[in-house]
mmCIF file of C-alpha atoms and ligand atoms in Angstrom:
data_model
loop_
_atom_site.group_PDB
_atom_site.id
_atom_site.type_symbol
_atom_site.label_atom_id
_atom_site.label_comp_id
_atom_site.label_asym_id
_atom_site.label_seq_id
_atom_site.Cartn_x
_atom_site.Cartn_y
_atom_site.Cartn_z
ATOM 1 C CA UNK A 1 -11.005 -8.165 -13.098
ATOM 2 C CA UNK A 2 -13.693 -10.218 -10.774
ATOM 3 C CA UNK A 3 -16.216 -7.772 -12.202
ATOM 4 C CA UNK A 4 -15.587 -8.722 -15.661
ATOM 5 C CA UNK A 5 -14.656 -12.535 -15.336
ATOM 6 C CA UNK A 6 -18.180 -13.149 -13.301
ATOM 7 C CA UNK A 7 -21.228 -10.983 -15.042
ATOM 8 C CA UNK A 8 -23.967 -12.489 -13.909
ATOM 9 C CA UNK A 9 -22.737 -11.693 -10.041
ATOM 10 C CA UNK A 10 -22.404 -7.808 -11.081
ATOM 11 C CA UNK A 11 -25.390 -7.856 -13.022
ATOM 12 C CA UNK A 12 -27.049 -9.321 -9.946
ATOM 13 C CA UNK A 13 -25.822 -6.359 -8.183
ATOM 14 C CA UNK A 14 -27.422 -3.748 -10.086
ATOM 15 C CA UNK A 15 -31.100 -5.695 -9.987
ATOM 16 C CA UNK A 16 -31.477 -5.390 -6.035
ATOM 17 C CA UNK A 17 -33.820 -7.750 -4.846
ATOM 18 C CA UNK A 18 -35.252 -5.155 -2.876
ATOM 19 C CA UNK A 19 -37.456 -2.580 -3.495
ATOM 20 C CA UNK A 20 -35.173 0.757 -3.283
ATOM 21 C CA UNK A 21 -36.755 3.615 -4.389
ATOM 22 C CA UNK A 22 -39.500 4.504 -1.473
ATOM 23 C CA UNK A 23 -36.999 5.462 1.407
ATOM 24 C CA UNK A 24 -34.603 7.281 -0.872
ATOM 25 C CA UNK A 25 -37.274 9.585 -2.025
ATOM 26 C CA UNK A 26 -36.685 12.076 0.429
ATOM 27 C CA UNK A 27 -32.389 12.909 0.003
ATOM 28 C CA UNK A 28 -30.805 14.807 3.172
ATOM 29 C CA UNK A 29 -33.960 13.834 5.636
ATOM 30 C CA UNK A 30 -33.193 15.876 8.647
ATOM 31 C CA UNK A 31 -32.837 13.547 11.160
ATOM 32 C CA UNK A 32 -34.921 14.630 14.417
ATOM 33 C CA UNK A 33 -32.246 15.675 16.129
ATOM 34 C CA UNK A 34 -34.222 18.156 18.101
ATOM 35 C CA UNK A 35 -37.173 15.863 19.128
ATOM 36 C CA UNK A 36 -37.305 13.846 21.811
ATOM 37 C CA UNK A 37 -34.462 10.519 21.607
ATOM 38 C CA UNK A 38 -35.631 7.207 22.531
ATOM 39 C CA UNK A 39 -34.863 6.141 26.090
ATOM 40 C CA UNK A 40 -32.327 3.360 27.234
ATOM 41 C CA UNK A 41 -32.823 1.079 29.375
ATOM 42 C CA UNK A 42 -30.818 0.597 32.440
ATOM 43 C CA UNK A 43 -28.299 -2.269 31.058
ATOM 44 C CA UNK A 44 -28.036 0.241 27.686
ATOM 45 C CA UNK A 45 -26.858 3.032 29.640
ATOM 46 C CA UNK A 46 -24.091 0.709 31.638
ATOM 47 C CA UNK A 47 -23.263 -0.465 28.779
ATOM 48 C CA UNK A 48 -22.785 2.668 26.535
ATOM 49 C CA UNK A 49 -21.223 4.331 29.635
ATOM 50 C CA UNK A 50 -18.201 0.975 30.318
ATOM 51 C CA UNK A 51 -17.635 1.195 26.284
ATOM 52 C CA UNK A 52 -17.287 4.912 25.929
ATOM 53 C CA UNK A 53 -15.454 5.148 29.852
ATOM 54 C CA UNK A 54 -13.001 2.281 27.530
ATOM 55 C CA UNK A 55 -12.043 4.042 24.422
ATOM 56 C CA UNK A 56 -11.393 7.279 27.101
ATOM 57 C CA UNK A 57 -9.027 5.735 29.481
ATOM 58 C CA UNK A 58 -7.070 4.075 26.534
ATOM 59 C CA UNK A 59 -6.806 7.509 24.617
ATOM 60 C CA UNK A 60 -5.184 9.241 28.134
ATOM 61 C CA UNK A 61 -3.090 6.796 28.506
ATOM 62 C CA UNK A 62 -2.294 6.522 24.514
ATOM 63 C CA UNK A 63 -1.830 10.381 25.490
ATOM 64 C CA UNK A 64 0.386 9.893 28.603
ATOM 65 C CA UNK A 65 2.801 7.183 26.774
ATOM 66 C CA UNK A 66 3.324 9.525 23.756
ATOM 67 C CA UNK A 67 4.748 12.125 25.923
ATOM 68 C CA UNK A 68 6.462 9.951 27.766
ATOM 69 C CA UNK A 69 8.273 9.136 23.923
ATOM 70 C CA UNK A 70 7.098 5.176 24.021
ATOM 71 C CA UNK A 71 5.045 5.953 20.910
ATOM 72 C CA UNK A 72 6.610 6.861 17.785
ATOM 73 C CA UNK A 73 5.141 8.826 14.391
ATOM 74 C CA UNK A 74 1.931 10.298 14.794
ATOM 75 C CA UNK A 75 -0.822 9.958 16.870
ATOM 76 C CA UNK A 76 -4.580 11.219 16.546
ATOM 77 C CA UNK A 77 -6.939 10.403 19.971
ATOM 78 C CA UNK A 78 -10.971 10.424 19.768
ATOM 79 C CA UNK A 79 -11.362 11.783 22.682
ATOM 80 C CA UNK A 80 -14.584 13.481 22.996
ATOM 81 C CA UNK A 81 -16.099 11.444 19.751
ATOM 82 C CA UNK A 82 -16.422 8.453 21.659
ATOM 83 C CA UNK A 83 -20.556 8.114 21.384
ATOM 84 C CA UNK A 84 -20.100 7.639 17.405
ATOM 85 C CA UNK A 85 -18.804 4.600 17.620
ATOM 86 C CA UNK A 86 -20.125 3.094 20.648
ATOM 87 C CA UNK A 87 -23.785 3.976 19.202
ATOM 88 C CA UNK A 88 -22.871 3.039 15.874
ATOM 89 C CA UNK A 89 -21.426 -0.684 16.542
ATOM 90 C CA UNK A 90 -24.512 -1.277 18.807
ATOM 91 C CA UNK A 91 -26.623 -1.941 15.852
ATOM 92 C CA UNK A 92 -23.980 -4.425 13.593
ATOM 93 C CA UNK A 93 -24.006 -7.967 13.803
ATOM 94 C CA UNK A 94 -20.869 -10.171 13.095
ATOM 95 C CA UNK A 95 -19.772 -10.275 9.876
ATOM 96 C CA UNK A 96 -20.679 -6.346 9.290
ATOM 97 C CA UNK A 97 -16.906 -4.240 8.668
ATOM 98 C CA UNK A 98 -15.671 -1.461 9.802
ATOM 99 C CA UNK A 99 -13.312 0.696 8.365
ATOM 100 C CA UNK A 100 -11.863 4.518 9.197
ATOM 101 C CA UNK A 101 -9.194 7.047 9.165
ATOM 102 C CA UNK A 102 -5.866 7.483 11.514
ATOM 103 C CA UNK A 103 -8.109 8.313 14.224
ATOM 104 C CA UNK A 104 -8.764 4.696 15.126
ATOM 105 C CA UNK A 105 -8.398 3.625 18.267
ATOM 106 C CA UNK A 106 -11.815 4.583 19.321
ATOM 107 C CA UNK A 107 -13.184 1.974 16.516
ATOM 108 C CA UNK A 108 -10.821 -0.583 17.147
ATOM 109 C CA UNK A 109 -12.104 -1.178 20.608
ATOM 110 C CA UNK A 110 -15.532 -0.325 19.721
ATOM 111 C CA UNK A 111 -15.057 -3.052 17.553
ATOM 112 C CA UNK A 112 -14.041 -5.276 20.073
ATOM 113 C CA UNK A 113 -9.809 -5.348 19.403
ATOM 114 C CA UNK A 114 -8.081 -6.364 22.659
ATOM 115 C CA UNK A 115 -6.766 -2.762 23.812
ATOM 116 C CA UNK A 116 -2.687 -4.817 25.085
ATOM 117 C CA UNK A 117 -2.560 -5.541 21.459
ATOM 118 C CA UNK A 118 -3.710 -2.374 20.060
ATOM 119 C CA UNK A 119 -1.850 -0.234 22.868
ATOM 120 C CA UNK A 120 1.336 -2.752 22.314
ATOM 121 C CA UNK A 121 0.729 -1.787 18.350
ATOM 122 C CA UNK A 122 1.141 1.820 19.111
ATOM 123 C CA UNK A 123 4.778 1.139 20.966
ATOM 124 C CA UNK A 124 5.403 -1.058 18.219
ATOM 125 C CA UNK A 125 6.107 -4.107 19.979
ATOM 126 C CA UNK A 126 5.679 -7.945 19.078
ATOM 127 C CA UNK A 127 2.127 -7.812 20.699
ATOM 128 C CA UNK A 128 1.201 -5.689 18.465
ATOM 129 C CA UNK A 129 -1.442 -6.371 16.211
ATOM 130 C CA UNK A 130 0.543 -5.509 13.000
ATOM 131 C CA UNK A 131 3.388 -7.320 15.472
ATOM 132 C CA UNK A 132 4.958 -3.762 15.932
ATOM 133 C CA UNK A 133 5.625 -3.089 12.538
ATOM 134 C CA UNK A 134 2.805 -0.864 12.067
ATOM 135 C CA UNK A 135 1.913 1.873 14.444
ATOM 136 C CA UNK A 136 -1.204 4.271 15.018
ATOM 137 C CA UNK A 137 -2.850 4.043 11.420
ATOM 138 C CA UNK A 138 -1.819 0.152 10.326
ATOM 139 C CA UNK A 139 -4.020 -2.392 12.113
ATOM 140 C CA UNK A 140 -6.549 -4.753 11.158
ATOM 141 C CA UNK A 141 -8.125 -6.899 12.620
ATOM 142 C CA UNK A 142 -10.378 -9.335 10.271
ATOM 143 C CA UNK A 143 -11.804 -12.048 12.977
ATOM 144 C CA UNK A 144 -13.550 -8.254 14.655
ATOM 145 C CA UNK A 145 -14.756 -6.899 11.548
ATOM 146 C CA UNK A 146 -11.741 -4.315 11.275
ATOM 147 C CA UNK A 147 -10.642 -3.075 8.010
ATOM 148 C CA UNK A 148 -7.794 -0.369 9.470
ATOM 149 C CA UNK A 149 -6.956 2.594 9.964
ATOM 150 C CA UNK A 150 -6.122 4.697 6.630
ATOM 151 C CA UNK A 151 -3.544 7.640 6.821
ATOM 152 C CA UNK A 152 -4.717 8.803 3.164
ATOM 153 C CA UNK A 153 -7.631 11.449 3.758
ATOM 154 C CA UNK A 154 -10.252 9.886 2.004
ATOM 155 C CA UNK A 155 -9.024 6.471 0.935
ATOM 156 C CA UNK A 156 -11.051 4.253 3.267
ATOM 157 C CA UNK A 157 -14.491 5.621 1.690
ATOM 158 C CA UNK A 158 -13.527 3.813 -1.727
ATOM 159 C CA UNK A 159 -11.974 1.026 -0.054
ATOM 160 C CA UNK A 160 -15.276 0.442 2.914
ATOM 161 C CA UNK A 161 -17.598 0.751 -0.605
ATOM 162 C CA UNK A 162 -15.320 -2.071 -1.840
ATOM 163 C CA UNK A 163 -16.339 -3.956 0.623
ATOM 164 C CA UNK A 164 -19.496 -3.427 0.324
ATOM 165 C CA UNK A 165 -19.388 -4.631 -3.089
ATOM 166 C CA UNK A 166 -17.913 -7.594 -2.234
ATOM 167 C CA UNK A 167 -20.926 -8.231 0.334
ATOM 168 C CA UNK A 168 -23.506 -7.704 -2.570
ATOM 169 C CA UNK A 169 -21.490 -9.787 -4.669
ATOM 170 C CA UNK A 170 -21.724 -12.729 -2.541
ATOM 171 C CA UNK A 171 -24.475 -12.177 -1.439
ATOM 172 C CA UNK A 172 -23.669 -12.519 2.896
ATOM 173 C CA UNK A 173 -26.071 -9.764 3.985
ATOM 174 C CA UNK A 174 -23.078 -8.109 5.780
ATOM 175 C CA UNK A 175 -22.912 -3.913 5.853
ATOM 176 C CA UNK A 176 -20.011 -2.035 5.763
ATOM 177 C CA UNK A 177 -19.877 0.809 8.177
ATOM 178 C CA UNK A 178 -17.408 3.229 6.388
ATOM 179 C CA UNK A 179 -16.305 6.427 8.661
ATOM 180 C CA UNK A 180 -14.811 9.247 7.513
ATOM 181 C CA UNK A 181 -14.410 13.464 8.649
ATOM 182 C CA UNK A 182 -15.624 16.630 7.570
ATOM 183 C CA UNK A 183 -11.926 17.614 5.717
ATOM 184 C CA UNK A 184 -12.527 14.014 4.113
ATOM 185 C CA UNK A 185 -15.676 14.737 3.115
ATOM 186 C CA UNK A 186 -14.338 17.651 -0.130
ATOM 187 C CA UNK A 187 -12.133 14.777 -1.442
ATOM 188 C CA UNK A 188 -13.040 13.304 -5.121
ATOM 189 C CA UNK A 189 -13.074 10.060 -4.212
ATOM 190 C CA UNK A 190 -15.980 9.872 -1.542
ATOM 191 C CA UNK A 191 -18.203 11.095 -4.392
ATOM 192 C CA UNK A 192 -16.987 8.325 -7.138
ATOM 193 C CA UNK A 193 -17.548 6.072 -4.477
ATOM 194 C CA UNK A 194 -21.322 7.706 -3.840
ATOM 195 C CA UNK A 195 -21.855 7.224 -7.107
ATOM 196 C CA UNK A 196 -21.087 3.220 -7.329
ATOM 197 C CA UNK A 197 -22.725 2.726 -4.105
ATOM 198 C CA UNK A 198 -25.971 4.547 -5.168
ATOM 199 C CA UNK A 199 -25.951 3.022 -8.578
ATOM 200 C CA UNK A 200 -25.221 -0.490 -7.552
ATOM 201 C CA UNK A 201 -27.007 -0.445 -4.621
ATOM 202 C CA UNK A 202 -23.995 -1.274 -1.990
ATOM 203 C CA UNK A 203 -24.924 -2.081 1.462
ATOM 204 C CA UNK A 204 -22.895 0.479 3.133
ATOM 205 C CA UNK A 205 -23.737 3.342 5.554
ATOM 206 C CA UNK A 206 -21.318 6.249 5.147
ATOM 207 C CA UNK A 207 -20.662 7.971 8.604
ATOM 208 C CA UNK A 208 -18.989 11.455 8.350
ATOM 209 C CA UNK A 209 -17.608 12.655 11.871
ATOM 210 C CA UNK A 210 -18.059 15.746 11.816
ATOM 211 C CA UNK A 211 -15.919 17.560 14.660
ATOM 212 C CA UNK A 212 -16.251 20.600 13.217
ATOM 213 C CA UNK A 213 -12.319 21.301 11.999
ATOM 214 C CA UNK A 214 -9.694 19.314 9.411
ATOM 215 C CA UNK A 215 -6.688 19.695 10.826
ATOM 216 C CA UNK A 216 -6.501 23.484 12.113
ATOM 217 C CA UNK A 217 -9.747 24.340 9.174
ATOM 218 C CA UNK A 218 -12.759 25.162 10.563
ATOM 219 C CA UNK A 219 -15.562 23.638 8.093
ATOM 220 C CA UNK A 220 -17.220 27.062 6.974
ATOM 221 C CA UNK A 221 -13.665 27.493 5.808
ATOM 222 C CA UNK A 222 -12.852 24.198 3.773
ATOM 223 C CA UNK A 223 -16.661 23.190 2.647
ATOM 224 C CA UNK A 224 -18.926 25.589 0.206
ATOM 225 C CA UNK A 225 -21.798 23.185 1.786
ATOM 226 C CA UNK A 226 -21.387 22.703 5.746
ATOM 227 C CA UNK A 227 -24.634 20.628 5.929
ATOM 228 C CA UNK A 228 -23.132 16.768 5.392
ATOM 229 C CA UNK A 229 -25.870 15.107 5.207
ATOM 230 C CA UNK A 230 -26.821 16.564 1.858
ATOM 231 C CA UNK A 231 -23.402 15.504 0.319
ATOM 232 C CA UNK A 232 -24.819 12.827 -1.344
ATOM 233 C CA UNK A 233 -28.323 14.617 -2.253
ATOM 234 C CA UNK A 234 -27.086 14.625 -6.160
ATOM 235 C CA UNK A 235 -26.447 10.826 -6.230
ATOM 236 C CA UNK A 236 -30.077 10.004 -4.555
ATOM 237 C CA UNK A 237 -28.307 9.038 -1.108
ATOM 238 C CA UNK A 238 -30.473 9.312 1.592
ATOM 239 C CA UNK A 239 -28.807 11.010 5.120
ATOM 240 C CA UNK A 240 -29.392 12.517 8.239
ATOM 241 C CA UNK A 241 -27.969 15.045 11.073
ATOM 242 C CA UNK A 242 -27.396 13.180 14.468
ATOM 243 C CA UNK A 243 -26.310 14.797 17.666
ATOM 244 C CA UNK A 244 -23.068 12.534 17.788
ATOM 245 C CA UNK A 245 -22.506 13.565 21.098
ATOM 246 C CA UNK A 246 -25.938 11.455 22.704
ATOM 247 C CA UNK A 247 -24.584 7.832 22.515
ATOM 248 C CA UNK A 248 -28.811 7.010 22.403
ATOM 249 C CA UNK A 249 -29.362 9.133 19.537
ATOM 250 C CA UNK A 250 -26.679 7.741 17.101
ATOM 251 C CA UNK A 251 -27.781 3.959 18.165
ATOM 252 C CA UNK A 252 -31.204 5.213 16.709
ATOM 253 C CA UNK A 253 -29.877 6.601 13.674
ATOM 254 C CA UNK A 254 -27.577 3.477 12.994
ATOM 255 C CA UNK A 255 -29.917 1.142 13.799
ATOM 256 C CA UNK A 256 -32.189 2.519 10.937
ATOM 257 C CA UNK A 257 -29.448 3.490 8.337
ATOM 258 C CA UNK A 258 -28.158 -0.072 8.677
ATOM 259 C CA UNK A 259 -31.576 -1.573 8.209
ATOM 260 C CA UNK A 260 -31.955 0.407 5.394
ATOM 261 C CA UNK A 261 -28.774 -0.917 4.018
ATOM 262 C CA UNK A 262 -28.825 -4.398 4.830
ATOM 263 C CA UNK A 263 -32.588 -4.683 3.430
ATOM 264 C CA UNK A 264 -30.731 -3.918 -0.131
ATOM 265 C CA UNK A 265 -32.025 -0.432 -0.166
ATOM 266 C CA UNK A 266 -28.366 0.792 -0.743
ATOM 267 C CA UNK A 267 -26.155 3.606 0.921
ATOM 268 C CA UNK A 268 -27.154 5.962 4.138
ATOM 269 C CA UNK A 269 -24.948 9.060 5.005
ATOM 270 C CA UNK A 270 -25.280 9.547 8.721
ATOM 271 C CA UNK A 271 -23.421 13.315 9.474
ATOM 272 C CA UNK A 272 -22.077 13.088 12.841
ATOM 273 C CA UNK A 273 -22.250 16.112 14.622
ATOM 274 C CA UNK A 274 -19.360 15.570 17.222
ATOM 275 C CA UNK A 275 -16.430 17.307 18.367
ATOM 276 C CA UNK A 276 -12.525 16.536 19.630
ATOM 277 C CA UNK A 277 -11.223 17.397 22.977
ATOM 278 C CA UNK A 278 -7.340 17.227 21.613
ATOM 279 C CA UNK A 279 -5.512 18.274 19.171
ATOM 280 C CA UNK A 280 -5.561 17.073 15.379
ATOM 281 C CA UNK A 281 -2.896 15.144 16.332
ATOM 282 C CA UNK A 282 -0.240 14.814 19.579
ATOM 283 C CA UNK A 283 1.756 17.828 17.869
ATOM 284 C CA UNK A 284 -1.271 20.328 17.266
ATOM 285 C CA UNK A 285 -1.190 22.815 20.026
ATOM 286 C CA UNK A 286 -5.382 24.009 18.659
ATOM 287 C CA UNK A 287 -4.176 27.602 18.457
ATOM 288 C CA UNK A 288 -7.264 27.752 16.122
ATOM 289 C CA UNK A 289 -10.167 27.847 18.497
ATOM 290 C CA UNK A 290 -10.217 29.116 21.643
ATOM 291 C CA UNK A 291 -10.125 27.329 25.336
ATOM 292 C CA UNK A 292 -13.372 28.383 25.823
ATOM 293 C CA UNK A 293 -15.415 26.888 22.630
ATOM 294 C CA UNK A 294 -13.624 23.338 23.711
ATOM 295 C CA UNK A 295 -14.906 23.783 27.582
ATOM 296 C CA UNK A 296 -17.903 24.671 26.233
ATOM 297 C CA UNK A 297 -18.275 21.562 24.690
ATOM 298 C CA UNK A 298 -16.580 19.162 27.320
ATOM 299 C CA UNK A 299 -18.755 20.389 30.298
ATOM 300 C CA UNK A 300 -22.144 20.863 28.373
ATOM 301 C CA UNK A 301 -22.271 17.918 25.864
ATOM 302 C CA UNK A 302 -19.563 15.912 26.955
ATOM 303 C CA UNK A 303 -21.157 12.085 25.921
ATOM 304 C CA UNK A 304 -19.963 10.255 28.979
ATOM 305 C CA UNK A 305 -21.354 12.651 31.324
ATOM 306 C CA UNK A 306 -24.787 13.133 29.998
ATOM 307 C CA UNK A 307 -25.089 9.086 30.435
ATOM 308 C CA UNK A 308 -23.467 9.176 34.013
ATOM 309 C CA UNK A 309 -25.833 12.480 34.869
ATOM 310 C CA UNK A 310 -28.365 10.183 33.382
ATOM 311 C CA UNK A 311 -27.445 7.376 35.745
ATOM 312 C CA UNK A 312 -27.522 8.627 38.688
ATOM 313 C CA UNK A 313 -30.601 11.118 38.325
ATOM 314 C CA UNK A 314 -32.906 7.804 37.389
ATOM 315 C CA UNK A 315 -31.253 6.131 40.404
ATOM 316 C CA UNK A 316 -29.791 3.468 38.487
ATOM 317 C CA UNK A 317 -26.158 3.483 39.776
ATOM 318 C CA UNK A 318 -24.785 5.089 42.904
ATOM 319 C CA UNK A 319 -21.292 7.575 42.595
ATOM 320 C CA UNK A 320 -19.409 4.627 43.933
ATOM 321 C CA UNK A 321 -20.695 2.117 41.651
ATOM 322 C CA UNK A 322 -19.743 4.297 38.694
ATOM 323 C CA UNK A 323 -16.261 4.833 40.140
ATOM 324 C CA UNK A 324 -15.882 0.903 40.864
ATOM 325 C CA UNK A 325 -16.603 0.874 37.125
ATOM 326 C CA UNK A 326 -13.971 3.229 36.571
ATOM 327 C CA UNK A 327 -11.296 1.631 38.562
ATOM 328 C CA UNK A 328 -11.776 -1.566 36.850
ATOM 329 C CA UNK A 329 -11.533 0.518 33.202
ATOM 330 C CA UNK A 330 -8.438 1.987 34.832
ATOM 331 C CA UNK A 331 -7.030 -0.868 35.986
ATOM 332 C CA UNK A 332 -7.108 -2.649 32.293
ATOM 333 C CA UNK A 333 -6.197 0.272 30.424
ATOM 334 C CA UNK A 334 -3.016 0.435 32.719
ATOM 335 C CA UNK A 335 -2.182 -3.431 32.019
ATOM 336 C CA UNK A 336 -2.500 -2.667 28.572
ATOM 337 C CA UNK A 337 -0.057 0.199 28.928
ATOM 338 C CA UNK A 338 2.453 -1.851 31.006
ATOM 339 C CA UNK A 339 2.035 -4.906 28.895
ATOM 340 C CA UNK A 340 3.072 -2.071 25.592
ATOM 341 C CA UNK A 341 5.909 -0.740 27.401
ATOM 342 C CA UNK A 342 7.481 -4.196 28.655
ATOM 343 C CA UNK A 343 6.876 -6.309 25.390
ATOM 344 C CA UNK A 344 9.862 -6.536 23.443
ATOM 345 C CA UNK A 345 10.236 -4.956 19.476
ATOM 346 C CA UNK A 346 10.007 -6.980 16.889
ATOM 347 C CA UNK A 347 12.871 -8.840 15.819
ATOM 348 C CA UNK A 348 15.389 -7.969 12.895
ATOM 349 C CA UNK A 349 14.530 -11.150 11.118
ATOM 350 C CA UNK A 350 10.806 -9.707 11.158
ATOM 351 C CA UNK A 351 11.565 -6.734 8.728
ATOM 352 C CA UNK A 352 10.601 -7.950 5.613
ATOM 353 C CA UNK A 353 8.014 -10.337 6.717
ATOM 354 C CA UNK A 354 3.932 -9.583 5.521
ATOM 355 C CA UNK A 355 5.803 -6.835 3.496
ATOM 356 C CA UNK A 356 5.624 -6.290 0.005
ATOM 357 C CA UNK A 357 8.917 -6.309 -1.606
HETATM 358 C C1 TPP B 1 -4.766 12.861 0.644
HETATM 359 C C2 TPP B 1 -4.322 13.552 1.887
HETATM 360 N N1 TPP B 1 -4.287 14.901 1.934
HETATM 361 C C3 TPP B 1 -3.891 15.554 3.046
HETATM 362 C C4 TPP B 1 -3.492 14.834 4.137
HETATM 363 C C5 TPP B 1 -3.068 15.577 5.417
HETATM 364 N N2 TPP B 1 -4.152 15.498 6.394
HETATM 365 C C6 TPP B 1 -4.125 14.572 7.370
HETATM 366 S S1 TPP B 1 -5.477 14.659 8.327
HETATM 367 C C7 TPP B 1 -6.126 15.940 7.458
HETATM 368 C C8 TPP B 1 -7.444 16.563 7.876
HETATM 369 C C9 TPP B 1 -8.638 15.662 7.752
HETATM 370 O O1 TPP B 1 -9.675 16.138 8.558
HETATM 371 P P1 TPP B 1 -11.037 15.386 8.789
HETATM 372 O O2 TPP B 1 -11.381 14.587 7.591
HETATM 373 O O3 TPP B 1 -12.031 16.393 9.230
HETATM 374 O O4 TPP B 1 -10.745 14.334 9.955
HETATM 375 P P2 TPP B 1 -10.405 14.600 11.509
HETATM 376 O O5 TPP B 1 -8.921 14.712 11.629
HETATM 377 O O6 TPP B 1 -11.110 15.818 11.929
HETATM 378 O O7 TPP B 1 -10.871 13.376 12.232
HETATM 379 C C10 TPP B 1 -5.273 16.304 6.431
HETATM 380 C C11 TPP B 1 -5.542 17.395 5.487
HETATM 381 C C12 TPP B 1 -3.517 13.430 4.072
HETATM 382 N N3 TPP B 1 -3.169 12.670 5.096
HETATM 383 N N4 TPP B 1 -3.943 12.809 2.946
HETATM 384 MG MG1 MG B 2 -12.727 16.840 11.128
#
């Protein structure tokens, strides 16, 4: 109904200022994944390695107060994808969105979401930010850029090129950073949504996490074409393969796809290559890959680890700074948890209120 009531706004929309055509000459660009990354500095690496040490201590102890029964209805933790996001909101400003699947709470903090309220969310207590009433996959946060948290495989691409559209629209400059999975990735929407973003020229990067299985499917067996970046070859979407699992090389990539989109070129794709440590979800006992591939994974690419081994090779923390680091993450992740389990539930009188009737 906005499109139709103002033209002149849409048709501004489809005339891009910028020039678009150069960059997306080249569709599914392999990224250079096997080259040589660019180098952080000393305060990157602390930095990366506090943010991604965050979004692990709060999934354990997410982990811990689910079995413990203090968190109802389902729960999906990121552990083990934690260099996406941490690379990936390195190179937004404010005003840029964010917007994802149930497995949030990675984002949420990346984003900058105050882990008591998120943690009190999942006990659904007052503190909460969807004051207890929502749980796992409902939160928002709007003053961090936040857009949720969508239990609907799929429904968050349309809804994160929405936004997008309504950054062209007026014209703010601001990119939407829409995240999605592999499983996600086959569903009929994301490729509608391609199609606007392409043809309208949206500023929004499209980042599919690929952790190699939807649910307990393996991608070979879900996808005809495994290779994500190519997914939007057909609509003139330019994308790249990133090792998702080196925080520096996904700050690279994101720093250029959301140049690309800001600068009015229109949508990136940025295929994650990544991987989870759990289970789809707190009740998925993995009986669909073996111990070994997830070892594999944990002790060889393991994201935190290659920035700590990183650390303390170039000298640039000792083993007890790092664990003082720790502590501290520790320390905050258990007032979070403490705070969630001593906050009371929401009141009766709170049922029906910020719900649609
Ligand atoms: C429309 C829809 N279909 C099916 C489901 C059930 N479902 C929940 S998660 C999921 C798998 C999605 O996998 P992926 O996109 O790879 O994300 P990941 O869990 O690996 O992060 C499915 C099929 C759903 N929630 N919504
Ligand atoms: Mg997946």
């Amino acid at each position: 109904m906005v499109v139709a009531a103002k033209k002149p706004a849409v048709a501004k929309a489809a005339t891009p200022k910028a020039p678009m055509k150069a960059a997306a000459k080249s569709p599914a660009r392999r990224s250079e994944k096997t080259g040589a990354v660019a180098e952080f500095s000393k305060e990157e690496e602390l930095e990366a390695y506090r943010r991604m040490l965050e979004i692990r201590r709060f999934e354990e102890k997410a982990g811990q107060l689910y079995g413990m029964g203090l968190i109802g209805g389902f729960c999906h933790l990121y552990i083990g994808q934690e260099a996406v996001v941490v690379g990936m909101q390195a190179a937004l400003r404010e005003g840029d969105q964010v917007i994802t699947g149930y497995r949030d709470h990675g984002h949420m903090l990346a984003t900058g979401m105050d882990p008591k309220g998120v943690m009190a969310e999942l006990t659904g207590r007052r503190g909460g930010y969807s004051k207890g009433k929502g749980g796992s996959m409902h939160m928002f946060s709007t003053d961090k850029g936040f857009y949720g948290g969508h239990g609907i495989v799929g429904a968050q691409v349309s809804l994160g090129t929405g936004l997008a559209f309504a950054n062209r629209y007026r014209d703010n400059g601001n990119v939407s950073l829409t995240y999605f999975g592999d499983g996600a990735a086959n569903q009929g929407q994301v490729y509608e949504s391609f199609n606007m973003a392409e043809l309208w020229k949206l500023p929004v990067v499209f980042i599919i996490e690929n952790n190699k299985y939807a649910m307990g499917t393996a991608v070979n067996r879900a996808s005809a074409q495994t290779d994500f970046s190519k997914r939007g070859a057909s609509f003139n979407i330019p994308g790249e393969q990133v090792d998702g699992m080196d925080v520096r090389a996904v700050k690279a990539a994101g720093a250029r796809a959301v140049e690309f989109a800001r600068s009015g070129k229109g949508p990136y794709i940025l295929e994650m290559l990544t991987y989870r440590y759990r289970g789809h979800s707190m009740s998925d006992p993995a009986k669909y890959r073996s111990k070994e591939e997830v070892q594999k994974m944990r002790t060889e690419h393991d994201p935190i680890e290659q920035v700590r081994a990183r650390l303390l090779e170039k000298k640039w923390a000792t083993e007890d700074e790092l664990k003082a680091i720790d502590a501290e993450i520790r320390d905050r992740m258990n007032a979070a948890a403490d705070f969630a389990s001593a906050d009371p539930e929401p009141d009766v009188s709170e049922l029906y209120t910020d719900v649609l009737r």
